[in-house]
PDB file of C-alpha atoms and ligand atoms in Angstrom:
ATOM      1  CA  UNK A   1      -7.337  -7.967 -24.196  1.00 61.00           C
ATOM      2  CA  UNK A   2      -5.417  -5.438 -26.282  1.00 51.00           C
ATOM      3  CA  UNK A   3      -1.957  -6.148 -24.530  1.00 65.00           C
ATOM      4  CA  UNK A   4      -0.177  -2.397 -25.777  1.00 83.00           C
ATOM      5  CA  UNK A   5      -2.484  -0.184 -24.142  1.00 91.00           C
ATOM      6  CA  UNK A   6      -2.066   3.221 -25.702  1.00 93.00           C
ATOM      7  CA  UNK A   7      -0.833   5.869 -22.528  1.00 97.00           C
ATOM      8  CA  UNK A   8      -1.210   9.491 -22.408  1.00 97.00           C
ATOM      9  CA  UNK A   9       1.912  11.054 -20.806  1.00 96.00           C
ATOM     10  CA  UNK A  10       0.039  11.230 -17.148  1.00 97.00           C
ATOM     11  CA  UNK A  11      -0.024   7.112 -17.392  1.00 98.00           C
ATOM     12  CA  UNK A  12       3.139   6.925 -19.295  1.00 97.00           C
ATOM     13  CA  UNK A  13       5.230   8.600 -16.223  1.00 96.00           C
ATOM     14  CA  UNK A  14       3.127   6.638 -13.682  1.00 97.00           C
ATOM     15  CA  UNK A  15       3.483   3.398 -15.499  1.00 98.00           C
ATOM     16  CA  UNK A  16       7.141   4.135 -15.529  1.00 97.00           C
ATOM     17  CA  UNK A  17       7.876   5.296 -12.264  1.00 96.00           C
ATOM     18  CA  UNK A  18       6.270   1.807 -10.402  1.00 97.00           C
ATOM     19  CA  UNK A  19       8.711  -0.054 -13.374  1.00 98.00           C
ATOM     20  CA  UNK A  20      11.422   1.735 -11.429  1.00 97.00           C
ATOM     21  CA  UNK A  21      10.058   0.934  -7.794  1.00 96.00           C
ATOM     22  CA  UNK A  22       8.971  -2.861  -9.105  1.00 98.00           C
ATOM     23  CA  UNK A  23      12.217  -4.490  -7.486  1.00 97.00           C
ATOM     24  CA  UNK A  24      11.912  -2.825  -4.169  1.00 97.00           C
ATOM     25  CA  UNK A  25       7.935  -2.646  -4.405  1.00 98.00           C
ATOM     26  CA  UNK A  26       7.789  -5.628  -1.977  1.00 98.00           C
ATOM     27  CA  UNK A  27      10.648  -4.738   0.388  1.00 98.00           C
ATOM     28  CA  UNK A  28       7.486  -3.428   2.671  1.00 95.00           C
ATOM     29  CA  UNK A  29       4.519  -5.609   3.667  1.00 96.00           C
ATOM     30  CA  UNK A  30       2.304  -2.268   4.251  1.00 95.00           C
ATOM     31  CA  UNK A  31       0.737  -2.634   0.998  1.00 97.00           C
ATOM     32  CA  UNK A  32       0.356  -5.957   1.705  1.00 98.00           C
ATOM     33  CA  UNK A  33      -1.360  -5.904   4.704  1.00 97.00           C
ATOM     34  CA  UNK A  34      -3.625  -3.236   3.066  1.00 97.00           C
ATOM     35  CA  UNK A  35      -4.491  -5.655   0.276  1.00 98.00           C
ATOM     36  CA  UNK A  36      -5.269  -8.639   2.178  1.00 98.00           C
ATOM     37  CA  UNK A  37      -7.585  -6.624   4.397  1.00 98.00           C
ATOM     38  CA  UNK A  38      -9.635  -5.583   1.399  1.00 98.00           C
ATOM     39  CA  UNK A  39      -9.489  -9.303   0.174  1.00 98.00           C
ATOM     40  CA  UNK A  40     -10.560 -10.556   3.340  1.00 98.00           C
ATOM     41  CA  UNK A  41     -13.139  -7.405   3.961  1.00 98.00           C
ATOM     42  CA  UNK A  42     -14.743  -8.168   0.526  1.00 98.00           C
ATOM     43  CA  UNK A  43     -15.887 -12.029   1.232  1.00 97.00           C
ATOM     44  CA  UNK A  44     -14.259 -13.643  -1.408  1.00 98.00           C
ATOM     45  CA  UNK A  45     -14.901 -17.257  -1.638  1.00 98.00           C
ATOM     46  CA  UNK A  46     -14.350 -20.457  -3.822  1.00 98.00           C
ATOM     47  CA  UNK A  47     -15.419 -20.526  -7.406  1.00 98.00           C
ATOM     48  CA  UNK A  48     -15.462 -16.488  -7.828  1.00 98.00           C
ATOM     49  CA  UNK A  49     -13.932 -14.622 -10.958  1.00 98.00           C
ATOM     50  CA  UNK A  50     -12.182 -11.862  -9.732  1.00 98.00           C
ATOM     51  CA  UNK A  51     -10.472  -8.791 -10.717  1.00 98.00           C
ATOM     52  CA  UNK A  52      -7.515  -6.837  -9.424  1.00 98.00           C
ATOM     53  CA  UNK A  53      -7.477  -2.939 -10.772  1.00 98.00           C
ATOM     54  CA  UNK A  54      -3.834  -1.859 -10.554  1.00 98.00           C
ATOM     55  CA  UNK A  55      -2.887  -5.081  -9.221  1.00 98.00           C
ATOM     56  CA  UNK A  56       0.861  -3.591  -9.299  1.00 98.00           C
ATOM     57  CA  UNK A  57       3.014  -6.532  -7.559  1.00 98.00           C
ATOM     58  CA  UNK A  58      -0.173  -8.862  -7.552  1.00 98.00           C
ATOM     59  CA  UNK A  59      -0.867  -8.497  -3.583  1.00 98.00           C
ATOM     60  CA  UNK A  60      -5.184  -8.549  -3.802  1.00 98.00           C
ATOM     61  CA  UNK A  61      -4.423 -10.960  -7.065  1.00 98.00           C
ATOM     62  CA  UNK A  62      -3.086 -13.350  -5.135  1.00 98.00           C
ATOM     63  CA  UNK A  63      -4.662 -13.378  -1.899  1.00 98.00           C
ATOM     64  CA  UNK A  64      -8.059 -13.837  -3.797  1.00 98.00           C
ATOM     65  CA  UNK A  65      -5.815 -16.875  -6.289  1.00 98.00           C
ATOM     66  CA  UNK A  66      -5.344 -18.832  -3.082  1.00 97.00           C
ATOM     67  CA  UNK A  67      -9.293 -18.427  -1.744  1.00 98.00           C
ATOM     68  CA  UNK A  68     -11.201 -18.819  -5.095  1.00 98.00           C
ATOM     69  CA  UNK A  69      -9.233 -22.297  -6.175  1.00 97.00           C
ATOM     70  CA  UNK A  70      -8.662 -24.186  -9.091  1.00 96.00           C
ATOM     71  CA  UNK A  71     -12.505 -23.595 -10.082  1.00 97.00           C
ATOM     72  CA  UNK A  72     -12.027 -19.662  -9.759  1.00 98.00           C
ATOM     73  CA  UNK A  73     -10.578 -17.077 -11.480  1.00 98.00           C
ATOM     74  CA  UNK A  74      -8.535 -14.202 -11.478  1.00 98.00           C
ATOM     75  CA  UNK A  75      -7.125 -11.528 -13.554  1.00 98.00           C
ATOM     76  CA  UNK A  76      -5.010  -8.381 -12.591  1.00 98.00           C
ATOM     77  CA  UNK A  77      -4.383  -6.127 -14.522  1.00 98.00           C
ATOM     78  CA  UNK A  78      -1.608  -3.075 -14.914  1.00 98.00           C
ATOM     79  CA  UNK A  79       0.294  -0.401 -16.795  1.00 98.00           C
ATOM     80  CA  UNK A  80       3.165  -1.315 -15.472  1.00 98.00           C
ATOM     81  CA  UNK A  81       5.281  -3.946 -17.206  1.00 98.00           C
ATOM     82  CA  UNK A  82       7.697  -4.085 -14.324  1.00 98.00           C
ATOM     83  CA  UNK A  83       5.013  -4.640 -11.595  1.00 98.00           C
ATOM     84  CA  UNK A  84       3.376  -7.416 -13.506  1.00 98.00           C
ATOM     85  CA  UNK A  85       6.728  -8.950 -14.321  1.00 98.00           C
ATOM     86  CA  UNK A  86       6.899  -9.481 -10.354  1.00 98.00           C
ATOM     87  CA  UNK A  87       2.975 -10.270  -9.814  1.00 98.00           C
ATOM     88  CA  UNK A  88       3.861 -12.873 -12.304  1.00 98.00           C
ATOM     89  CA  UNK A  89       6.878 -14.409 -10.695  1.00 98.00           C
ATOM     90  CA  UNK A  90       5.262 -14.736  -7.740  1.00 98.00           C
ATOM     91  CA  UNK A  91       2.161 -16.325  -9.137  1.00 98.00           C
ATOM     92  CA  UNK A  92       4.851 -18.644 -10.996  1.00 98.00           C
ATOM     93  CA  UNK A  93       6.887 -19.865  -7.863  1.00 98.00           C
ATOM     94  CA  UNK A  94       3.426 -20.179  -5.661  1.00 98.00           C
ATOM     95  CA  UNK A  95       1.847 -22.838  -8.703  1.00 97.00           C
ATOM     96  CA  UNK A  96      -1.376 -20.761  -9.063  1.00 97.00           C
ATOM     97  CA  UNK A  97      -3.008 -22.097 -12.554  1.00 95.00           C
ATOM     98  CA  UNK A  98      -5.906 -19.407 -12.023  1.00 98.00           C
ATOM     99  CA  UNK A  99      -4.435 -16.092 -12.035  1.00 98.00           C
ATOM    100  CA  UNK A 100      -3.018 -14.086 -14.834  1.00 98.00           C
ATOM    101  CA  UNK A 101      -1.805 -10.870 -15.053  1.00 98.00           C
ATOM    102  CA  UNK A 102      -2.372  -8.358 -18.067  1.00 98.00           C
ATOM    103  CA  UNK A 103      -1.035  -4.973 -19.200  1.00 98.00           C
ATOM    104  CA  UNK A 104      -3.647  -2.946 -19.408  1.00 98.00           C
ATOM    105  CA  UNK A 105      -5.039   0.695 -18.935  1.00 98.00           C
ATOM    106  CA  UNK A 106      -7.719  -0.093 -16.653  1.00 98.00           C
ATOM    107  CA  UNK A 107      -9.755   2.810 -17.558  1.00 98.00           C
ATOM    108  CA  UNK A 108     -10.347   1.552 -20.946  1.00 97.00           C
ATOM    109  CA  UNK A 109     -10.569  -2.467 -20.054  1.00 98.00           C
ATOM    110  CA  UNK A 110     -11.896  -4.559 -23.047  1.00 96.00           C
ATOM    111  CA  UNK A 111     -14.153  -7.196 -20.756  1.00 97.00           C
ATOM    112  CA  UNK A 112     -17.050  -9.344 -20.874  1.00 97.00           C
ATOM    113  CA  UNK A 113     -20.396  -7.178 -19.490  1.00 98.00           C
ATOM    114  CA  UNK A 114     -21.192  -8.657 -16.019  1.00 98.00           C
ATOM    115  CA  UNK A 115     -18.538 -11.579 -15.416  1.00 98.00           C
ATOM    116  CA  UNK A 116     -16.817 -10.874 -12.310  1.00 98.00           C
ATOM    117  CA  UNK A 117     -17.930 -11.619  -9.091  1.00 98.00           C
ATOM    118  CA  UNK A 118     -15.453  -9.412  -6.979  1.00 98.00           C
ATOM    119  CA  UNK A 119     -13.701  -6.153  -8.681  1.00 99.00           C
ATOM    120  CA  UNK A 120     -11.018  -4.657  -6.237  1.00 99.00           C
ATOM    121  CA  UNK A 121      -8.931  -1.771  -6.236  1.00 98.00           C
ATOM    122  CA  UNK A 122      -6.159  -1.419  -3.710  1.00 98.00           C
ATOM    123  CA  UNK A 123      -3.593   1.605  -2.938  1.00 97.00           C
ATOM    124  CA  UNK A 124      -4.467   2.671  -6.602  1.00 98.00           C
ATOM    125  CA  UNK A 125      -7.560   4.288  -6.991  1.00 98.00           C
ATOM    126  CA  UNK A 126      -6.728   7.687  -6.805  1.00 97.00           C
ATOM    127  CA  UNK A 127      -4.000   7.365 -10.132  1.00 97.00           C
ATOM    128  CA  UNK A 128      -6.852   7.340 -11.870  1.00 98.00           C
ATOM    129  CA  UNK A 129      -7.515  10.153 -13.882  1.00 98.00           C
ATOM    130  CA  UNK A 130     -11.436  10.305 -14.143  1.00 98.00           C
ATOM    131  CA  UNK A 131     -13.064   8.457 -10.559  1.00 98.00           C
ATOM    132  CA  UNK A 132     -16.542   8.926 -11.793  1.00 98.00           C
ATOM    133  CA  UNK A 133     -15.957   7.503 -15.270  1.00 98.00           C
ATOM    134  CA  UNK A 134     -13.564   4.266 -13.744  1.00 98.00           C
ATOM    135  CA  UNK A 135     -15.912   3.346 -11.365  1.00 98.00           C
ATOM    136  CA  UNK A 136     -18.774   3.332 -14.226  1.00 98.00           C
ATOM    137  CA  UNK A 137     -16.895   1.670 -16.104  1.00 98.00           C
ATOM    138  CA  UNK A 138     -15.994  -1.065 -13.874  1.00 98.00           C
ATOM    139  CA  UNK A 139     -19.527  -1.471 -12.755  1.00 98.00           C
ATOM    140  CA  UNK A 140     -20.368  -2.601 -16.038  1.00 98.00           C
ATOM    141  CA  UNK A 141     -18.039  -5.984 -15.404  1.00 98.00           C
ATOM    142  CA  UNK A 142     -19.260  -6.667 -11.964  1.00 98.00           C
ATOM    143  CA  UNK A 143     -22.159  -9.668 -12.039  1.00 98.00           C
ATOM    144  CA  UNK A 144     -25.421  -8.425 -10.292  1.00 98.00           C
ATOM    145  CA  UNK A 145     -24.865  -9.185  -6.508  1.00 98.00           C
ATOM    146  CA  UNK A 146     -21.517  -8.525  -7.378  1.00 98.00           C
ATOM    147  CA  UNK A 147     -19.278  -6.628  -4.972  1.00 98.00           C
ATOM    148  CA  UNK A 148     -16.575  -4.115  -5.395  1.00 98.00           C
ATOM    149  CA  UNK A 149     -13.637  -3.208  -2.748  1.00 98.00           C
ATOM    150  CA  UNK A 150     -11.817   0.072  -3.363  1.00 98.00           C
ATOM    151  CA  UNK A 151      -9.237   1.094  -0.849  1.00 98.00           C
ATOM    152  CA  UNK A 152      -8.774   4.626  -0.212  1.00 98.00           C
ATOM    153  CA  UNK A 153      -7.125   7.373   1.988  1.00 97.00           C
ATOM    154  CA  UNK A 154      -8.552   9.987   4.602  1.00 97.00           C
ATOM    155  CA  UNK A 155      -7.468  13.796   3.528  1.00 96.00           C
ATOM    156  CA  UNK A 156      -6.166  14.016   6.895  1.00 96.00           C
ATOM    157  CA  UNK A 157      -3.432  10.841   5.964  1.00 96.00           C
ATOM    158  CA  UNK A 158       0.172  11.612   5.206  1.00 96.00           C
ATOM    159  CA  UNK A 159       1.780  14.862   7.163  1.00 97.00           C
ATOM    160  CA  UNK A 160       4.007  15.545   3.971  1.00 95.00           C
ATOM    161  CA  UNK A 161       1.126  15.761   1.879  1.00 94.00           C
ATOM    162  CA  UNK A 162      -1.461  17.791   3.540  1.00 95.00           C
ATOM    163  CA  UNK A 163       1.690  20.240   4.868  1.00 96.00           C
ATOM    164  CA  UNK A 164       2.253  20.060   0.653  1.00 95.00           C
ATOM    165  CA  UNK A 165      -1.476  20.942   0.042  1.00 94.00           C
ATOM    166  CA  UNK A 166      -1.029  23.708   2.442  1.00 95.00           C
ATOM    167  CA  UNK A 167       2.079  25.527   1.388  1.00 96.00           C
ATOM    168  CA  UNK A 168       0.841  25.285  -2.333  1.00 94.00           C
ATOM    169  CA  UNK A 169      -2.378  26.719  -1.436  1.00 95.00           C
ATOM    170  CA  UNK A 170       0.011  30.191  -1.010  1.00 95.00           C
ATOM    171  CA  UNK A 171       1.111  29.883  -4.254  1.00 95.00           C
ATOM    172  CA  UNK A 172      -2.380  29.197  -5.579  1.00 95.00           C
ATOM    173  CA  UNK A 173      -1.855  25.940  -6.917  1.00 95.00           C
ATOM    174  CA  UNK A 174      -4.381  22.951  -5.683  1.00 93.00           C
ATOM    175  CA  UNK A 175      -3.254  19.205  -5.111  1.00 91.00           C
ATOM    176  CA  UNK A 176      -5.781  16.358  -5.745  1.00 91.00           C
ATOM    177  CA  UNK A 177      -3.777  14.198  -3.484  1.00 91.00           C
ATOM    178  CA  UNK A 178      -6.286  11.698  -1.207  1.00 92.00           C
ATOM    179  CA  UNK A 179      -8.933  14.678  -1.487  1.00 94.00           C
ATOM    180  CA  UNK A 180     -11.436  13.260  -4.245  1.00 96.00           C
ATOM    181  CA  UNK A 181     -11.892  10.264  -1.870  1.00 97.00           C
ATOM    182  CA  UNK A 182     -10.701  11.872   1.282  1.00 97.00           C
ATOM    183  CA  UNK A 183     -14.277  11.100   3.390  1.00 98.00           C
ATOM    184  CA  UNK A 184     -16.616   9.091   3.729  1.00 98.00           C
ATOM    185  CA  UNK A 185     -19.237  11.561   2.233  1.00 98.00           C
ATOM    186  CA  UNK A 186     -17.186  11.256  -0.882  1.00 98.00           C
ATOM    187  CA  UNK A 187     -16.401   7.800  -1.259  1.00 98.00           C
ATOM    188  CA  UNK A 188     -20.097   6.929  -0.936  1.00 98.00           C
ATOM    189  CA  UNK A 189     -20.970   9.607  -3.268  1.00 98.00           C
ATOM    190  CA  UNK A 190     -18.776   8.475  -5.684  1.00 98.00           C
ATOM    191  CA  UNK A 191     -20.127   4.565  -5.472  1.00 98.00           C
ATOM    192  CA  UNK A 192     -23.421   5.868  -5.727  1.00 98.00           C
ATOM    193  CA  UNK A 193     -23.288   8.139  -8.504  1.00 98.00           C
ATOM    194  CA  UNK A 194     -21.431   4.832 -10.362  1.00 98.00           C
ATOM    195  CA  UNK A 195     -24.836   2.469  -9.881  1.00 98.00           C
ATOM    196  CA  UNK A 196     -23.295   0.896  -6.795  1.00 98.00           C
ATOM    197  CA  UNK A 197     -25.912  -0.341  -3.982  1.00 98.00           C
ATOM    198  CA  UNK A 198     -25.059  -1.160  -0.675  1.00 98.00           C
ATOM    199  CA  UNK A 199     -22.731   0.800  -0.238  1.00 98.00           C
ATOM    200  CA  UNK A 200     -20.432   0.301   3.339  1.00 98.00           C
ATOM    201  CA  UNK A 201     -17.072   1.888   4.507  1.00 98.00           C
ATOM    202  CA  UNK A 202     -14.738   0.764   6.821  1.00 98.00           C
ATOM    203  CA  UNK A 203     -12.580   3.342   8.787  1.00 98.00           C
ATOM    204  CA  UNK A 204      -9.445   2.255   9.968  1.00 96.00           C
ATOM    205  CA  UNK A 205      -7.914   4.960  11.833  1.00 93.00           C
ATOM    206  CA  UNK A 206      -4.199   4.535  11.995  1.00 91.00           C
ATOM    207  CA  UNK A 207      -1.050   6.242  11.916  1.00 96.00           C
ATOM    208  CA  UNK A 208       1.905   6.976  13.822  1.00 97.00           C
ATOM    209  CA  UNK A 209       4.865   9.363  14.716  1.00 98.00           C
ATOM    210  CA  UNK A 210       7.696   9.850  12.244  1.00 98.00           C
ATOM    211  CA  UNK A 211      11.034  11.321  12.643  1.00 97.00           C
ATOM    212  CA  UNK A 212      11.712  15.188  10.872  1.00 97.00           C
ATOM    213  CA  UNK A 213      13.686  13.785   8.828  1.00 97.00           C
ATOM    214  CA  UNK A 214      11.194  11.215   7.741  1.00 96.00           C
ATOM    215  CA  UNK A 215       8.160  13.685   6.973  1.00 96.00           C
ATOM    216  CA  UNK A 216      10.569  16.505   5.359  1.00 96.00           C
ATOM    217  CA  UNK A 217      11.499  13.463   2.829  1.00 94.00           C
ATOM    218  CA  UNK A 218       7.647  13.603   1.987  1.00 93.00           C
ATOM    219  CA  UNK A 219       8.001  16.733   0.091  1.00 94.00           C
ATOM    220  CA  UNK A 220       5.930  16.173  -3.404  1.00 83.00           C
ATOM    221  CA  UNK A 221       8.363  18.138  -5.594  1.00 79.00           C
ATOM    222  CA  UNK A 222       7.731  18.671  -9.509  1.00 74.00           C
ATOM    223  CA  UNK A 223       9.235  15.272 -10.522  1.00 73.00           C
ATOM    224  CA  UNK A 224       6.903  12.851  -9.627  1.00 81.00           C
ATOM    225  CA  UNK A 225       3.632  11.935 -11.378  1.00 91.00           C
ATOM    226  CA  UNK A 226       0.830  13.398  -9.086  1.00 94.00           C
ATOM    227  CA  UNK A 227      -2.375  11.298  -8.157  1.00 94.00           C
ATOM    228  CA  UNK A 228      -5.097  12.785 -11.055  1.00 95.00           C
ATOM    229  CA  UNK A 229      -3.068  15.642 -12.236  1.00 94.00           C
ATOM    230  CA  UNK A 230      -0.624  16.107 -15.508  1.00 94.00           C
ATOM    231  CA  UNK A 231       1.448  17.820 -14.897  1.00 92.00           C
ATOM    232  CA  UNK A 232       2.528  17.922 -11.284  1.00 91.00           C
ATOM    233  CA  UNK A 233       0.835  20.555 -10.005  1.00 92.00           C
ATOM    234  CA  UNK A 234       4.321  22.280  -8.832  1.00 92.00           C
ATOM    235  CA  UNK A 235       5.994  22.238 -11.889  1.00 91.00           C
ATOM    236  CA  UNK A 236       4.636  25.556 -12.627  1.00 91.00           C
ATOM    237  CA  UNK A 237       7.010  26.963 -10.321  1.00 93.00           C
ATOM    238  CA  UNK A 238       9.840  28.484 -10.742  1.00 94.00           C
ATOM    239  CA  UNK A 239      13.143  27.287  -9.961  1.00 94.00           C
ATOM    240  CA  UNK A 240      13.413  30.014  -6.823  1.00 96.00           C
ATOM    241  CA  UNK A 241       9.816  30.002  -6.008  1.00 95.00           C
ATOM    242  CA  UNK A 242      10.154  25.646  -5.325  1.00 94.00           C
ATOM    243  CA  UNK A 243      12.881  26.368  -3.173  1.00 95.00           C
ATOM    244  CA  UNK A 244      11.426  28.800  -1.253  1.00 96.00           C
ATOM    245  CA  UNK A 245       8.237  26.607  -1.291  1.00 96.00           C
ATOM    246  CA  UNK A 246      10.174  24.167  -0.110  1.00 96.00           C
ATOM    247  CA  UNK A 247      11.828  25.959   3.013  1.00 97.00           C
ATOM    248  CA  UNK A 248       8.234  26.985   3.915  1.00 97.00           C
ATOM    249  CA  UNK A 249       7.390  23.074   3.875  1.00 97.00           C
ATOM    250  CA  UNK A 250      10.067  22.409   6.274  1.00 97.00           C
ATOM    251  CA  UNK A 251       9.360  24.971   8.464  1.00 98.00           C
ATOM    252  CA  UNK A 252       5.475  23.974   9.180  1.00 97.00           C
ATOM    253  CA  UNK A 253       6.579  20.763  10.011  1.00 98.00           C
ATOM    254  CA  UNK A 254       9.145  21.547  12.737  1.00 98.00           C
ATOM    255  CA  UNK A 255       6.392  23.394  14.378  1.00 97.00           C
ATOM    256  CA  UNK A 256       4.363  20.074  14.092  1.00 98.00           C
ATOM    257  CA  UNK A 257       7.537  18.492  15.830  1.00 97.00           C
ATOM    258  CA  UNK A 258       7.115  16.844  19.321  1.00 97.00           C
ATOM    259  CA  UNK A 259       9.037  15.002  21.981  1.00 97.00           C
ATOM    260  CA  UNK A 260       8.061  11.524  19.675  1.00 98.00           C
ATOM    261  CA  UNK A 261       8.439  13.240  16.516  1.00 97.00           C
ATOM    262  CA  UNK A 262       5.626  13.918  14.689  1.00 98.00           C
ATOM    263  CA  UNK A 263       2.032  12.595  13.803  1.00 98.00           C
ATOM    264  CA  UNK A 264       1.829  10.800  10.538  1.00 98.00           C
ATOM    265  CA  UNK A 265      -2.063  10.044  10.409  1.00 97.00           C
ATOM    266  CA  UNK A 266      -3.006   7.486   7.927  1.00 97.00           C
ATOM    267  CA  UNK A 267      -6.467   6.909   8.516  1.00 97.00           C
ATOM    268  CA  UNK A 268      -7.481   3.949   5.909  1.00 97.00           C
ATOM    269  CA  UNK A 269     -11.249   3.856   4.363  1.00 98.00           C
ATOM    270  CA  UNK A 270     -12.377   0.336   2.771  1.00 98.00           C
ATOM    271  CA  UNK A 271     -15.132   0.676   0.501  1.00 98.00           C
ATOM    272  CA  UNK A 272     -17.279  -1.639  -0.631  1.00 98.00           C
ATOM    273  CA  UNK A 273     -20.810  -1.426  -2.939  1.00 98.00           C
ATOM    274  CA  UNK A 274     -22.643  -3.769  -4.642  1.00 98.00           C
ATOM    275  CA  UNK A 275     -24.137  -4.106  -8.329  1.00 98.00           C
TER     276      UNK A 275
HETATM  277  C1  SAM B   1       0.714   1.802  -5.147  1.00 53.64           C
HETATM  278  S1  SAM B   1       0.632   0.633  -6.473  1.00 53.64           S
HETATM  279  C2  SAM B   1      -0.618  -0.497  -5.851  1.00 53.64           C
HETATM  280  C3  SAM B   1      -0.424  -1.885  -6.379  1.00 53.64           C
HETATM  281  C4  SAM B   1      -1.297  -2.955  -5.751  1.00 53.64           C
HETATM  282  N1  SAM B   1      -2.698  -2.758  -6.036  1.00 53.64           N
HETATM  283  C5  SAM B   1      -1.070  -3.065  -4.263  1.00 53.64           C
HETATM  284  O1  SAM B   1      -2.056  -3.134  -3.529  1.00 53.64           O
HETATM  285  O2  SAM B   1       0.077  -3.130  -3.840  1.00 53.64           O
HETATM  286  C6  SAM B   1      -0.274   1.529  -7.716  1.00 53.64           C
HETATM  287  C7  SAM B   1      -0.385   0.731  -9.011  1.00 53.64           C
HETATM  288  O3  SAM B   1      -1.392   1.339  -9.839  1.00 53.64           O
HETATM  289  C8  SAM B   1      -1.010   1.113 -11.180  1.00 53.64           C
HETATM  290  N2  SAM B   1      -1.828   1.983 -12.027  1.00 53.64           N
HETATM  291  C9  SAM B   1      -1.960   3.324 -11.956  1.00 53.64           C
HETATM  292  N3  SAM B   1      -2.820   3.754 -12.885  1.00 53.64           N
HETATM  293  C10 SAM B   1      -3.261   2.667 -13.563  1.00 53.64           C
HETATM  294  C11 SAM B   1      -4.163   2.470 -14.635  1.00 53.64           C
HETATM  295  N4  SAM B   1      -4.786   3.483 -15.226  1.00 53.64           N
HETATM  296  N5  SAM B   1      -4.391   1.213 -15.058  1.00 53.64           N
HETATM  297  C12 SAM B   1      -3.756   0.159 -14.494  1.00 53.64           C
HETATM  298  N6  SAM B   1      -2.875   0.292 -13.483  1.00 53.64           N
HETATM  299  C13 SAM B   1      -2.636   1.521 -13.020  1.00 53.64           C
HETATM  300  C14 SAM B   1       0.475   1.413 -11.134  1.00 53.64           C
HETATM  301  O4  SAM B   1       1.167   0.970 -12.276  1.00 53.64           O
HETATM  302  C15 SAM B   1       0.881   0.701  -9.853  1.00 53.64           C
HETATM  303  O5  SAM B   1       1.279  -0.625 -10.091  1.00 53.64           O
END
């Protein structure tokens, strides 16, 4: 597989911003735990050739290395040199012979036509920047009777980004944030509209109270890539108009503030559909 993939500037500044997190990425097992239930959600078993989209740190890669064995498979694939350089380590110090990890744009993946049994997509989906179009593509790698597991959010998950959405609404700018996979209407329209069959969602609601502090530290800014959108949707702001945008963030969530601090929803989907 080509091994420079060619990035717009959208992938460039993704690709470089989880370089820069790639040390700390695994500080936190919550992507972890994520990964592993999608793994263990999408019946993986011995034998299987599996993919990882956006493996990042190699969490799915590697929970599917140690279930497929010697007589499986596996491949993740990234944009992110740092990420892999990690996913690769890890795959190093554990012995696993039947996982690799490849740079890679995995919108434009150069892969055999129906040779994976499992495709999986965890905590990544929405960086891509055409859904419809991935998830075709994808399909095409998947054997028939194959099964792909895409992890996704709720719109209702993360207080900092739907209080975002909300403020930049007044300024008439739209965020994509978890909304293009934000129900389960969605998700399974999406599947279906790719070829997929089958189709079943978990819904893991989940979530928990956060401190002020905490949420007002969610504030999206103008310096971060944003999920499917180039470039971030608030950089069209003026200097004055992001501060004041700002303030008006901070302010909706102290009147979200209670006794325990307030509700950070993160209500999980897990979506599966087969080829
Ligand atoms: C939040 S991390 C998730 C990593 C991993 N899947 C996990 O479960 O921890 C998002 C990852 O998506 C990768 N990514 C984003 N867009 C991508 C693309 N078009 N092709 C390949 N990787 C991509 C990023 O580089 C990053 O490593």
């Amino acid at each position: 597989m080509n091994n420079q993939p060619k990035l717009d500037k959208y992938k460039q500044e993704i690709a470089d911003l989880y370089t820069r997190r790639s040390q700390n990425y695994d500080n936190s097992d919550w992507h972890l735990q994520i990964a592993r239930r999608l793994v263990e959600y999408g019946r993986v078993s011995p034998r299987q050739q599996v993919l990882d989209i956006a493996t990042g740190t190699g969490h799915v890669a590697i929970a599917a290395a140690q279930i497929v064995g010697s007589e499986g498979r596996v491949m993740g694939v990234d944009i992110s040199p740092g990420m892999l350089a990690v996913a690769r380590n890890k795959a190093l110090e554990l012995n696993l012979n039947n996982t690799e990890f490849v740079l890679a744009d995995a919108e434009n993946l150069d892969l055999a036509g129906n040779s994976c049994d499992r495709i999986f997509c965890s905590s990544a989906f929405i960086w891509m920047s055409d859904l419809h179009a991935a998830l075709t593509h994808w399909h095409t790698f998947l054997k028939p009777g194959g099964i792909i597991g895409i992890h996704a959010f709720a719109d209702t998950a993360f207080v900092g980004g739907v209080v975002t959405q909300k403020v930049a609404e007044k300024y008439g700018i739209s965020f994509n944030m978890s909304k293009p996979t934000g129900t389960v209407d969605k998700c399974q329209n999406l599947l279906e509209q790719a070829g997929f069959e089958q189709i079943e969602i978990k819904i893991e609601p989940e979530g928990s109270y956060i401190s002020l502090e905490k949420a007002k530290a969610m504030w999206a800014g103008n310096s971060h890539p944003a999920p499917g959108q180039y470039p971030p949707p608030l950089s069209t702001l003026s200097t004055e108009q992001l501060a004041q945008a700002k303030a008006e963030f901070d302010a909706e969530l102290e009147v979200l503030e209670t006794e325990l601090g307030i509700w950070n929803d993160i209500t999980t989907f897990y979506v599966f559909g087969q080829k």
